[in-house]
């Protein structure tokens, strides 16, 4: 394995400074782990009792109808009870919940009490607008405090939120509104991105128009004023957020609506191997218990910490590590609106210094980008408050890991490489500085979290020997697992539980080394991670073939030094159409308007045919081999071998 041979062996960095003095579990960590696997029901029962419930559960896990596992059944709670209400009678009430910084330098500081008040007022406003328990509310907001406020207000009254990343296009927003059947949308007038105004309200209007064309009915659009830019107004439908909440007194209180532990807390759409994004459903009880604990374990979180997840709340990383994880732990979080290299490449380090960030969490893509600007940008700032660094979203190259460790962390901060996904709720394989003393290896996410049992299997479902690549599986249910796919139970069973019956299949390649460390090696299916964002090649292909000139399209990911991976499309035109720069531009525009700029292909290659097997299947592996410059293996199953030469020529020309 490439990453294995690159890794220095045993003289590795230890986590010792963390945990030894501070953590109650220290010295008992092996017991802790053992107990978590030997008696998981007792283990999770104890973990869940650290939180507040209206009613405790009758059973920790109902596994009577696999794979529809249900956690803490009979239990009732509301995530607000634990994220906000329980702090009100403690010193946490006056503690900072969010240090917010706009790209333009505007700042806001919200204490837990401020957040509590805002959430209550907005919760009442939503109730008065007619939002009922189990209603879905779509949230299309930039990185501003009203985003977590909206999520909490919706869940407080028993609603289900569906957050749509603000960088998604109107068309992508429309699909998600339709699928979730949302009648209420929360958005903003605009926001800053790389010094330019993004007119979000315009996108939202277009999204609602398309959604209604596709059968939805949106009654209310609530608009947060972030910039004060001019926006079109639809009387009767649109309402300003600030006008809405200013009607309610400061001390407005809405009792958090009791929810069943296995009710849906939120939906978050993510990409799979078909063109249609799937709504991943997370549960009220299980997600809360898992996220609360894992956030604590990953960061060894202490009262004085200032935690910063440099990601967008529009993705699961933000849901768990900017909103629910920190708030459930009464932690202070930093929230930043804009581009990480604007106006200069030291923006993140300036923020770390300004707020005294102690724990910093981001993606390998962001690190590769920041490293490229040179160490002097990092060294300009006093980063001595940092004590733990984290990464997520893609495999981290060992050399980037070492740069992070040495330059950003001054050789003192453990790197917490967290492997997980939208479906798992929070980290699954990652070091836990507070409770474990394992040595780190650059590029390995180390071991499964307590309560998690993972393995690597070959095609036939047998565990692979050390050092041999295979498929990652999770061998037993865990509280943070998805409830299912919104409106599509079959897809849930088929995608995650059919490849290796009885086990959860994430779709990742992995390898275990001789010491049992897990190394995650990227997706094993047609899903890309472009700059850490999850994108299905089928979504791009479905979009491309909507163009009247396109007969066929195949999209694959090719390695990129900064983004990890970028999409490249091979396109066959219909008779009568000729390749041109204009057509290329049209196709790229289509992707941008149908999905969003994050999915923009790096190249569009026009070819007269795609390499296919005799049975008509596109040989994507071959496409990848060509573009990655690997020798082509067996091509005898190809229907027409000239397809390969043509593709090679097109790719060489592009490069
Ligand atoms: C990948 C992001 C290697 C993996 C939280 C997974 C990783 C997909 C890591 C999920 C990591 C995430 N090392 N690969 N530390 N973390 N991945 O749903 O391929 O956006 O299947 O969730 O990201 O992406 P998602």
XYZ file of C-alpha atoms and ligand atoms in Angstrom:
680
model
C 0.000 0.000 0.000
C 1.349 3.350 -0.974
C 0.327 5.149 2.185
C 1.644 2.344 4.346
C 5.113 2.319 2.874
C 5.295 6.074 3.235
C 4.516 5.953 6.911
C 7.381 6.061 9.354
C 7.218 3.103 11.657
C 7.201 3.031 15.398
C 8.937 6.153 16.590
C 5.616 7.892 16.179
C 4.038 10.738 17.993
C 2.285 9.926 21.220
C -0.900 11.347 22.576
C 0.375 11.233 26.125
C 0.126 14.892 27.080
C -3.607 14.676 26.583
C -5.628 12.529 28.836
C -3.066 11.721 31.443
C -3.938 14.469 33.838
C -7.382 15.459 32.848
C -9.610 12.668 31.857
C -11.571 10.496 34.238
C -11.308 7.577 31.848
C -7.557 7.716 31.735
C -5.799 4.504 32.714
C -9.094 2.808 32.294
C -9.309 3.296 28.593
C -8.722 -0.300 27.708
C -11.484 -1.280 30.100
C -13.664 1.415 28.654
C -13.202 0.052 25.148
C -13.607 -3.537 26.242
C -16.778 -2.758 28.095
C -18.119 -0.882 25.086
C -17.813 -4.013 22.973
C -18.434 -6.673 25.599
C -21.619 -5.107 26.888
C -22.677 -2.467 24.367
C -26.196 -2.139 25.757
C -24.932 -1.269 29.178
C -22.281 0.976 27.686
C -24.723 3.023 25.588
C -27.278 3.016 28.375
C -24.735 4.697 30.638
C -23.675 7.141 27.915
C -27.294 8.131 27.252
C -27.943 8.725 30.955
C -25.437 11.568 30.873
C -28.121 13.526 29.009
C -31.565 14.889 29.891
C -34.696 13.028 28.808
C -38.410 13.570 29.320
C -38.778 9.833 29.589
C -36.097 7.154 29.660
C -36.113 4.300 27.206
C -37.643 0.873 27.585
C -34.896 -0.698 25.494
C -31.470 0.553 24.502
C -31.666 -1.089 21.085
C -34.583 -2.599 19.252
C -33.035 -4.943 16.706
C -36.170 -6.895 15.938
C -36.391 -5.619 12.364
C -32.868 -5.367 10.945
C -31.452 -3.309 9.344
C -34.056 -0.868 10.711
C -32.364 -0.641 14.087
C -34.014 1.685 16.582
C -32.126 3.153 19.544
C -33.479 4.126 22.960
C -37.010 3.078 22.042
C -39.664 4.366 24.384
C -37.413 7.275 25.316
C -38.541 10.853 24.812
C -36.463 13.986 24.640
C -35.741 17.070 22.572
C -32.247 17.981 21.451
C -32.857 21.542 22.698
C -33.140 20.268 26.263
C -29.526 19.177 26.085
C -28.069 21.735 23.697
C -29.626 24.809 25.314
C -32.107 24.496 28.163
C -29.966 22.465 30.496
C -27.239 25.116 30.405
C -29.504 27.940 31.500
C -29.103 27.314 35.221
C -25.355 26.839 34.990
C -22.288 28.954 34.360
C -22.480 27.903 30.714
C -25.413 30.277 30.192
C -23.063 33.238 30.050
C -20.353 31.407 28.172
C -19.739 32.106 24.504
C -21.584 29.663 22.268
C -20.431 31.216 18.991
C -17.714 33.590 17.966
C -18.913 34.498 14.519
C -16.859 36.270 11.911
C -18.083 37.439 8.524
C -15.769 37.425 5.559
C -15.932 41.232 5.544
C -14.647 41.346 9.117
C -18.005 41.892 10.839
C -18.156 39.995 14.108
C -20.860 38.766 16.443
C -20.556 36.999 19.770
C -23.466 34.947 21.083
C -23.594 33.510 24.570
C -25.618 30.403 25.335
C -28.233 32.712 26.829
C -28.366 34.826 23.662
C -28.780 31.699 21.618
C -31.504 30.401 23.912
C -33.470 33.642 23.543
C -33.127 33.798 19.783
C -34.111 30.173 19.378
C -37.167 30.577 21.573
C -38.394 33.648 19.726
C -37.898 32.066 16.362
C -39.466 28.799 17.528
C -42.586 30.705 18.574
C -42.601 32.556 15.260
C -42.432 29.294 13.338
C -45.285 27.885 15.410
C -47.333 30.989 14.691
C -46.638 30.513 10.995
C -48.189 27.075 11.347
C -45.155 24.797 11.460
C -46.166 21.582 13.267
C -44.257 18.601 14.656
C -42.914 16.396 11.864
C -43.162 19.195 9.290
C -40.000 19.591 7.250
C -38.418 23.018 6.998
C -35.752 23.627 4.374
C -32.895 25.883 5.445
C -30.810 27.509 2.704
C -28.560 29.825 4.670
C -24.950 30.911 4.528
C -22.588 30.538 7.489
C -24.292 33.022 9.818
C -25.587 32.495 13.384
C -29.168 32.298 12.117
C -28.252 28.934 10.622
C -27.784 27.106 13.945
C -30.574 29.253 15.409
C -32.950 28.024 12.692
C -31.934 24.394 13.121
C -32.574 24.549 16.854
C -35.834 26.494 16.487
C -37.158 23.898 14.054
C -36.199 20.934 16.235
C -37.463 22.708 19.352
C -41.010 22.653 18.032
C -40.681 19.080 16.823
C -40.037 19.907 13.191
C -37.479 18.264 10.920
C -34.848 20.413 9.261
C -33.326 19.858 5.874
C -30.315 22.106 5.438
C -29.235 22.720 1.855
C -25.657 23.940 1.348
C -25.820 27.604 0.262
C -23.428 26.878 -2.607
C -25.929 24.529 -4.230
C -27.765 25.788 -7.296
C -31.475 26.738 -7.421
C -32.195 23.504 -9.237
C -30.510 21.381 -6.564
C -32.423 23.346 -3.914
C -35.683 22.714 -5.781
C -35.136 18.939 -5.882
C -34.535 18.887 -2.147
C -37.604 21.028 -1.366
C -39.745 18.724 -3.502
C -38.363 15.513 -2.028
C -38.670 16.752 1.562
C -42.125 18.262 0.905
C -41.163 21.484 2.684
C -43.678 24.307 2.763
C -41.363 26.678 4.584
C -37.950 27.863 3.429
C -35.467 29.888 5.494
C -32.890 31.824 3.507
C -30.951 35.124 3.472
C -30.601 38.142 1.214
C -26.967 37.423 0.426
C -23.506 36.733 1.787
C -19.848 37.372 1.091
C -17.689 34.960 -0.845
C -14.198 35.969 -1.948
C -15.082 39.622 -1.654
C -18.166 39.327 -3.856
C -21.834 39.387 -2.957
C -23.631 36.113 -3.522
C -27.288 36.930 -4.119
C -28.770 34.071 -2.216
C -32.358 35.350 -2.209
C -32.295 35.346 -5.987
C -31.197 31.702 -5.993
C -33.829 30.887 -3.385
C -36.573 32.540 -5.471
C -35.518 30.595 -8.514
C -35.312 27.411 -6.424
C -38.862 27.910 -5.141
C -40.113 28.634 -8.662
C -38.547 25.398 -9.936
C -39.788 23.449 -6.912
C -43.354 24.611 -7.559
C -42.956 23.692 -11.222
C -41.931 20.257 -9.981
C -45.007 19.908 -7.794
C -44.097 21.478 -4.441
C -45.986 24.224 -2.632
C -43.964 26.731 -0.640
C -46.116 28.951 1.578
C -43.483 30.968 3.392
C -39.994 32.160 2.653
C -38.286 33.638 5.708
C -35.399 35.916 4.779
C -32.524 36.821 7.088
C -30.981 40.197 6.350
C -27.260 39.607 6.227
C -26.034 42.179 3.711
C -28.865 44.595 3.008
C -28.543 44.042 -0.725
C -31.578 44.675 -2.935
C -33.890 41.683 -3.177
C -37.097 40.936 -5.050
C -40.077 40.558 -2.726
C -43.062 38.303 -3.010
C -45.776 39.919 -0.823
C -47.675 37.415 1.247
C -45.039 34.726 0.815
C -41.821 36.421 1.920
C -41.183 37.624 5.482
C -38.114 39.199 7.021
C -36.633 37.203 9.858
C -35.923 40.317 11.945
C -39.495 41.611 11.595
C -40.829 38.231 12.545
C -38.833 37.711 15.734
C -38.967 41.325 16.928
C -42.673 40.809 17.631
C -41.868 38.523 20.534
C -40.575 39.596 23.949
C -37.029 38.712 25.089
C -38.316 36.174 27.584
C -40.392 34.216 25.113
C -40.291 30.564 26.090
C -41.436 27.625 24.036
C -41.366 24.272 25.751
C -39.221 21.880 23.703
C -41.727 19.481 22.168
C -41.224 15.920 23.464
C -40.012 13.721 20.627
C -39.656 9.980 20.481
C -36.043 8.837 20.440
C -36.567 7.205 17.058
C -38.333 10.194 15.485
C -36.517 12.029 12.705
C -34.353 14.912 13.930
C -33.215 16.045 10.506
C -32.716 15.091 6.889
C -29.497 15.842 5.077
C -29.149 15.082 1.393
C -26.032 13.405 0.156
C -24.805 11.798 -3.033
C -24.831 8.146 -3.902
C -24.340 6.070 -6.997
C -27.584 7.116 -8.702
C -28.469 10.543 -10.046
C -30.949 11.242 -7.267
C -29.521 12.600 -4.000
C -30.726 10.695 -0.970
C -32.175 12.219 2.162
C -30.250 10.714 5.055
C -32.459 10.689 8.163
C -30.959 11.024 11.626
C -32.763 10.241 14.852
C -33.647 12.408 17.830
C -32.183 10.106 20.497
C -29.450 8.049 18.863
C -27.820 10.907 16.978
C -27.864 13.067 20.096
C -26.249 10.427 22.308
C -23.610 9.505 19.762
C -22.673 13.049 18.789
C -22.486 14.250 22.373
C -20.084 11.448 23.286
C -17.944 11.369 20.176
C -17.421 15.126 20.214
C -16.226 14.792 23.787
C -13.914 11.867 23.007
C -12.443 13.279 19.801
C -11.443 16.559 21.367
C -11.041 15.719 25.015
C -13.241 18.776 25.369
C -12.720 20.984 28.441
C -14.596 24.041 29.691
C -11.961 26.509 28.521
C -11.678 25.174 24.978
C -12.417 27.229 21.893
C -13.273 24.782 19.155
C -13.280 25.670 15.472
C -14.565 23.430 12.746
C -13.598 25.155 9.526
C -16.358 23.667 7.392
C -19.865 24.600 6.268
C -22.959 23.706 8.281
C -24.489 22.669 4.945
C -22.581 19.388 5.239
C -22.710 16.752 7.970
C -19.388 17.923 9.374
C -21.021 21.237 10.214
C -24.229 19.709 11.578
C -22.274 17.554 14.004
C -19.127 19.550 14.737
C -20.358 23.168 14.490
C -23.898 22.831 15.803
C -24.935 19.757 17.781
C -21.581 18.456 19.051
C -20.364 21.724 20.590
C -23.761 22.778 21.976
C -24.477 19.390 23.559
C -21.127 19.735 25.322
C -21.562 23.370 26.320
C -18.470 24.200 24.270
C -17.472 27.436 22.561
C -17.430 27.243 18.771
C -16.057 29.549 16.081
C -18.082 30.108 12.936
C -16.584 31.762 9.862
C -18.588 32.902 6.858
C -16.224 33.140 3.953
C -13.403 31.818 1.827
C -10.425 30.518 3.808
C -7.832 32.448 1.788
C -9.631 35.786 1.674
C -8.415 38.480 1.735
C -5.110 36.694 2.390
C -3.931 33.126 2.886
C -3.471 33.635 6.619
C -7.150 34.201 7.349
C -7.532 30.938 9.305
C -4.419 31.592 11.390
C -5.563 35.117 12.096
C -8.850 33.690 13.385
C -7.079 31.076 15.521
C -4.968 33.817 17.075
C -7.840 36.275 17.541
C -10.147 33.880 19.396
C -7.494 31.724 21.026
C -8.687 28.592 19.260
C -7.539 25.467 21.099
C -8.953 22.792 18.781
C -8.963 23.208 15.020
C -10.708 20.821 12.624
C -10.673 20.976 8.838
C -10.252 18.982 5.619
C -7.107 17.753 3.849
C -8.108 19.895 0.844
C -8.053 23.040 2.960
C -4.681 22.033 4.388
C -3.178 21.346 0.970
C -4.377 24.726 -0.189
C -3.023 26.563 2.843
C 0.298 24.728 2.716
C 0.793 25.740 -0.880
C 0.870 29.415 0.110
C 3.991 28.841 2.183
C 4.843 28.475 5.864
C 5.443 32.176 6.431
C 1.658 32.799 6.437
C 1.289 30.372 9.316
C 4.350 31.537 11.198
C 3.192 35.150 11.173
C 0.690 34.241 13.871
C 0.809 33.105 17.454
C -0.842 29.703 17.345
C 0.305 28.617 20.780
C -3.262 28.159 22.041
C -3.776 25.162 19.738
C -3.652 21.804 21.507
C -5.453 19.404 19.167
C -5.790 19.389 15.379
C -8.298 17.396 13.383
C -9.032 16.402 9.821
C -11.998 14.921 7.972
C -13.527 14.246 4.591
C -10.818 12.503 2.595
C -7.703 10.487 3.162
C -4.898 12.745 4.359
C -1.547 12.359 2.607
C 1.209 11.576 5.125
C 3.248 14.585 3.978
C 0.294 16.924 4.532
C -0.250 15.286 7.916
C 3.348 16.027 8.847
C 3.113 19.614 7.651
C -0.024 20.050 9.769
C 1.698 18.477 12.766
C 4.974 20.355 12.487
C 4.080 23.758 11.063
C 0.561 24.380 12.371
C 0.836 22.286 15.522
C 4.490 23.109 16.310
C 5.064 19.390 16.866
C 2.866 19.484 19.951
C -0.695 18.788 18.884
C -2.025 15.323 18.156
C -3.702 15.020 14.768
C -7.156 13.545 15.109
C -7.908 12.050 11.697
C -11.621 11.258 11.798
C -13.128 8.796 9.353
C -16.897 8.955 9.061
C -19.703 9.934 6.729
C -23.108 11.631 6.531
C -24.739 8.301 7.365
C -22.742 7.609 10.532
C -23.623 10.812 12.419
C -20.154 11.433 13.842
C -16.622 10.018 13.737
C -16.347 6.224 13.625
C -12.631 5.615 13.284
C -10.430 8.219 14.951
C -8.025 8.736 17.808
C -9.594 9.810 21.076
C -6.972 11.915 22.849
C -8.953 12.117 26.065
C -9.315 8.445 26.629
C -6.665 6.641 24.660
C -2.913 6.697 24.541
C -2.398 5.218 21.108
C 0.495 6.296 18.994
C -0.399 8.151 15.858
C 0.725 7.227 12.358
C 0.525 9.916 9.691
C -2.288 8.982 7.325
C -4.056 6.488 9.561
C -7.300 7.252 11.380
C -6.080 4.679 13.970
C -8.869 2.675 15.650
C -12.659 2.567 15.857
C -14.346 4.729 18.470
C -15.677 3.031 21.615
C -18.712 0.928 20.814
C -17.777 0.657 17.150
C -16.594 -2.592 15.641
C -15.069 -2.356 12.178
C -13.214 -4.676 9.834
C -11.852 -4.947 6.314
C -13.264 -7.666 4.067
C -12.406 -9.056 0.664
C -14.888 -9.541 -2.211
C -16.172 -12.753 -0.689
C -16.703 -11.277 2.759
C -13.639 -12.781 4.464
C -11.407 -10.514 6.561
C -8.312 -9.482 4.614
C -4.841 -10.233 6.012
C -2.821 -7.270 7.350
C -1.675 -4.926 4.592
C -4.203 -6.147 2.042
C -6.735 -3.687 0.711
C -10.415 -4.518 1.015
C -13.807 -3.060 1.877
C -14.515 -1.376 5.168
C -17.501 -2.675 7.119
C -19.095 -1.757 10.430
C -20.069 -4.925 12.209
C -22.768 -3.795 14.584
C -25.312 -1.000 14.897
C -24.367 2.186 16.751
C -26.557 5.029 18.065
C -25.398 7.607 15.501
C -26.414 5.500 12.534
C -28.894 6.829 10.017
C -32.556 5.889 10.520
C -32.885 5.320 6.805
C -33.293 7.113 3.502
C -36.196 9.582 3.443
C -39.057 8.059 1.461
C -36.975 5.151 0.191
C -36.530 2.279 2.656
C -35.442 -0.086 -0.102
C -32.536 2.120 -1.070
C -31.409 2.073 2.555
C -31.353 -1.717 2.655
C -29.790 -2.067 -0.774
C -27.069 0.568 -0.433
C -25.784 -0.176 3.030
C -26.821 -3.647 4.118
C -26.790 -5.871 1.049
C -23.165 -5.946 -0.064
C -22.106 -7.872 3.068
C -25.282 -9.141 4.755
C -25.525 -8.232 8.420
C -22.875 -5.529 8.157
C -23.063 -1.832 7.335
C -21.186 -1.123 4.120
C -19.961 2.494 3.816
C -18.501 2.135 0.303
C -14.875 2.803 1.257
C -11.661 0.916 0.607
C -9.483 0.327 3.643
C -6.558 -1.678 4.896
C -5.497 -2.748 8.359
C -1.801 -2.932 9.157
C -0.017 -5.485 11.339
C -0.856 -3.516 14.449
C -4.523 -3.256 13.585
C -4.479 0.412 12.566
C -7.061 1.357 9.957
C -5.997 3.229 6.828
C -8.856 4.633 4.764
C -8.195 4.604 1.054
C -11.078 6.416 -0.621
C -14.378 5.455 -2.196
C -14.915 2.053 -3.727
C -17.916 3.196 -5.779
C -18.916 5.899 -8.261
C -18.894 8.613 -5.627
C -16.268 11.372 -5.780
C -14.790 13.501 -3.045
C -14.013 16.788 -4.764
C -12.334 19.164 -2.341
C -13.902 17.020 0.363
C -17.409 17.433 -1.085
C -19.297 14.299 -1.876
C -20.547 14.190 -5.472
C -22.002 11.278 -7.423
C -20.712 10.806 -10.960
C -24.254 9.739 -11.906
C -25.566 13.192 -10.961
C -23.143 14.770 -13.432
C -23.897 12.227 -16.137
C -27.659 12.667 -15.740
C -27.186 16.411 -16.072
C -24.946 16.193 -19.150
C -27.308 13.948 -21.092
C -30.091 16.480 -20.623
C -28.305 18.642 -23.174
C -29.805 18.120 -26.648
C -26.369 17.584 -28.202
C -25.279 14.816 -25.841
C -25.837 11.148 -26.609
C -23.773 9.611 -23.831
C -21.540 10.722 -21.000
C -19.196 9.052 -18.534
C -17.767 10.932 -15.575
C -14.850 9.767 -13.481
C -12.630 11.325 -10.825
C -8.961 12.008 -11.508
C -6.408 12.845 -8.825
C -5.737 16.511 -8.158
C -2.873 17.827 -6.026
C -5.088 20.248 -4.082
C -8.695 19.063 -4.366
C -7.823 15.402 -3.989
C -9.980 14.502 -6.916
C -11.777 16.365 -9.741
C -14.441 15.223 -12.199
C -13.575 14.668 -15.850
C -16.322 13.937 -18.379
C -16.070 11.958 -21.598
C -18.955 12.963 -23.855
C -20.311 11.426 -27.049
C -22.319 13.820 -29.204
C -25.422 12.999 -31.178
C -25.187 12.876 -34.949
C -25.235 16.368 -36.411
C -23.418 18.022 -33.487
C -19.768 19.002 -33.542
C -17.430 19.541 -30.608
C -16.684 23.192 -29.884
C -15.488 25.453 -27.110
C -18.982 26.966 -26.923
C -20.560 23.591 -26.419
C -18.034 22.787 -23.702
C -18.966 26.007 -21.962
C -22.670 25.217 -22.239
C -22.136 21.817 -20.668
C -20.116 23.254 -17.829
C -22.775 25.901 -17.248
C -25.397 23.178 -17.117
C -23.525 21.420 -14.335
C -23.131 24.666 -12.450
C -26.826 25.522 -12.679
C -28.095 21.999 -12.046
C -25.807 21.054 -9.188
C -23.495 23.909 -8.261
C -20.009 25.253 -8.905
C -18.426 22.598 -6.667
C -19.227 19.956 -9.302
C -17.586 21.785 -12.223
C -15.648 19.259 -14.333
C -11.988 19.939 -14.900
C -12.250 18.738 -18.476
C -14.856 17.714 -21.011
C -13.444 15.314 -23.592
C -15.423 14.853 -26.792
C -15.099 11.349 -28.210
C -17.026 9.366 -30.792
C -17.513 6.371 -28.507
C -16.932 5.261 -24.929
C -14.965 2.136 -24.018
C -17.605 -0.489 -23.342
C -17.771 -4.187 -22.722
C -19.560 -6.335 -25.274
C -22.560 -6.314 -23.012
C -22.603 -2.520 -23.231
C -21.228 -1.571 -19.817
C -18.981 1.490 -19.719
C -15.525 0.444 -18.493
C -14.853 3.213 -16.023
C -11.784 1.515 -14.657
C -10.222 1.834 -18.074
C -11.124 5.506 -18.232
C -9.427 5.998 -14.895
C -6.330 4.070 -15.971
C -5.983 6.235 -19.053
C -6.310 9.493 -17.166
C -4.051 8.441 -14.369
C -1.451 7.269 -16.881
C -1.467 3.651 -15.744
C -0.738 0.779 -18.100
C -4.010 -0.629 -19.349
C -4.714 -4.127 -18.176
C -6.778 -6.599 -20.066
C -8.758 -4.839 -22.801
C -9.916 -7.953 -24.602
C -13.449 -7.617 -23.283
C -13.741 -4.269 -25.043
C -16.302 -4.053 -27.761
C -14.215 -1.629 -29.818
C -10.570 -1.158 -28.786
C -10.187 2.036 -30.851
C -12.303 3.776 -28.212
C -9.274 3.634 -25.932
C -6.894 5.279 -28.392
C -9.344 8.035 -29.049
C -9.799 8.752 -25.357
C -6.067 8.737 -24.795
C -5.601 11.256 -27.577
C -8.341 13.520 -26.220
C -6.875 13.372 -22.713
C -3.295 14.056 -23.898
C -4.562 16.998 -25.885
C -6.312 18.404 -22.857
C -3.258 18.046 -20.650
C -14.527 10.053 3.007
C -17.876 13.489 5.543
C -10.473 9.104 4.545
C -14.920 8.594 2.859
C -17.741 13.456 7.066
C -16.399 8.611 3.225
C -12.603 9.981 4.628
C -16.845 9.944 2.715
C -12.351 10.499 5.921
C -18.059 10.481 3.414
C -11.053 10.291 6.491
C -14.385 10.982 5.339
N -10.159 9.581 5.766
N -11.665 9.289 3.964
N -10.717 10.772 7.678
N -13.482 11.114 6.332
N -13.864 10.315 4.304
O -20.734 11.906 3.719
O -14.727 8.207 1.533
O -19.453 13.962 2.996
O -17.114 7.553 2.627
O -19.008 12.810 5.174
O -15.729 10.795 2.929
O -18.341 11.780 2.979
P -19.450 12.662 3.673
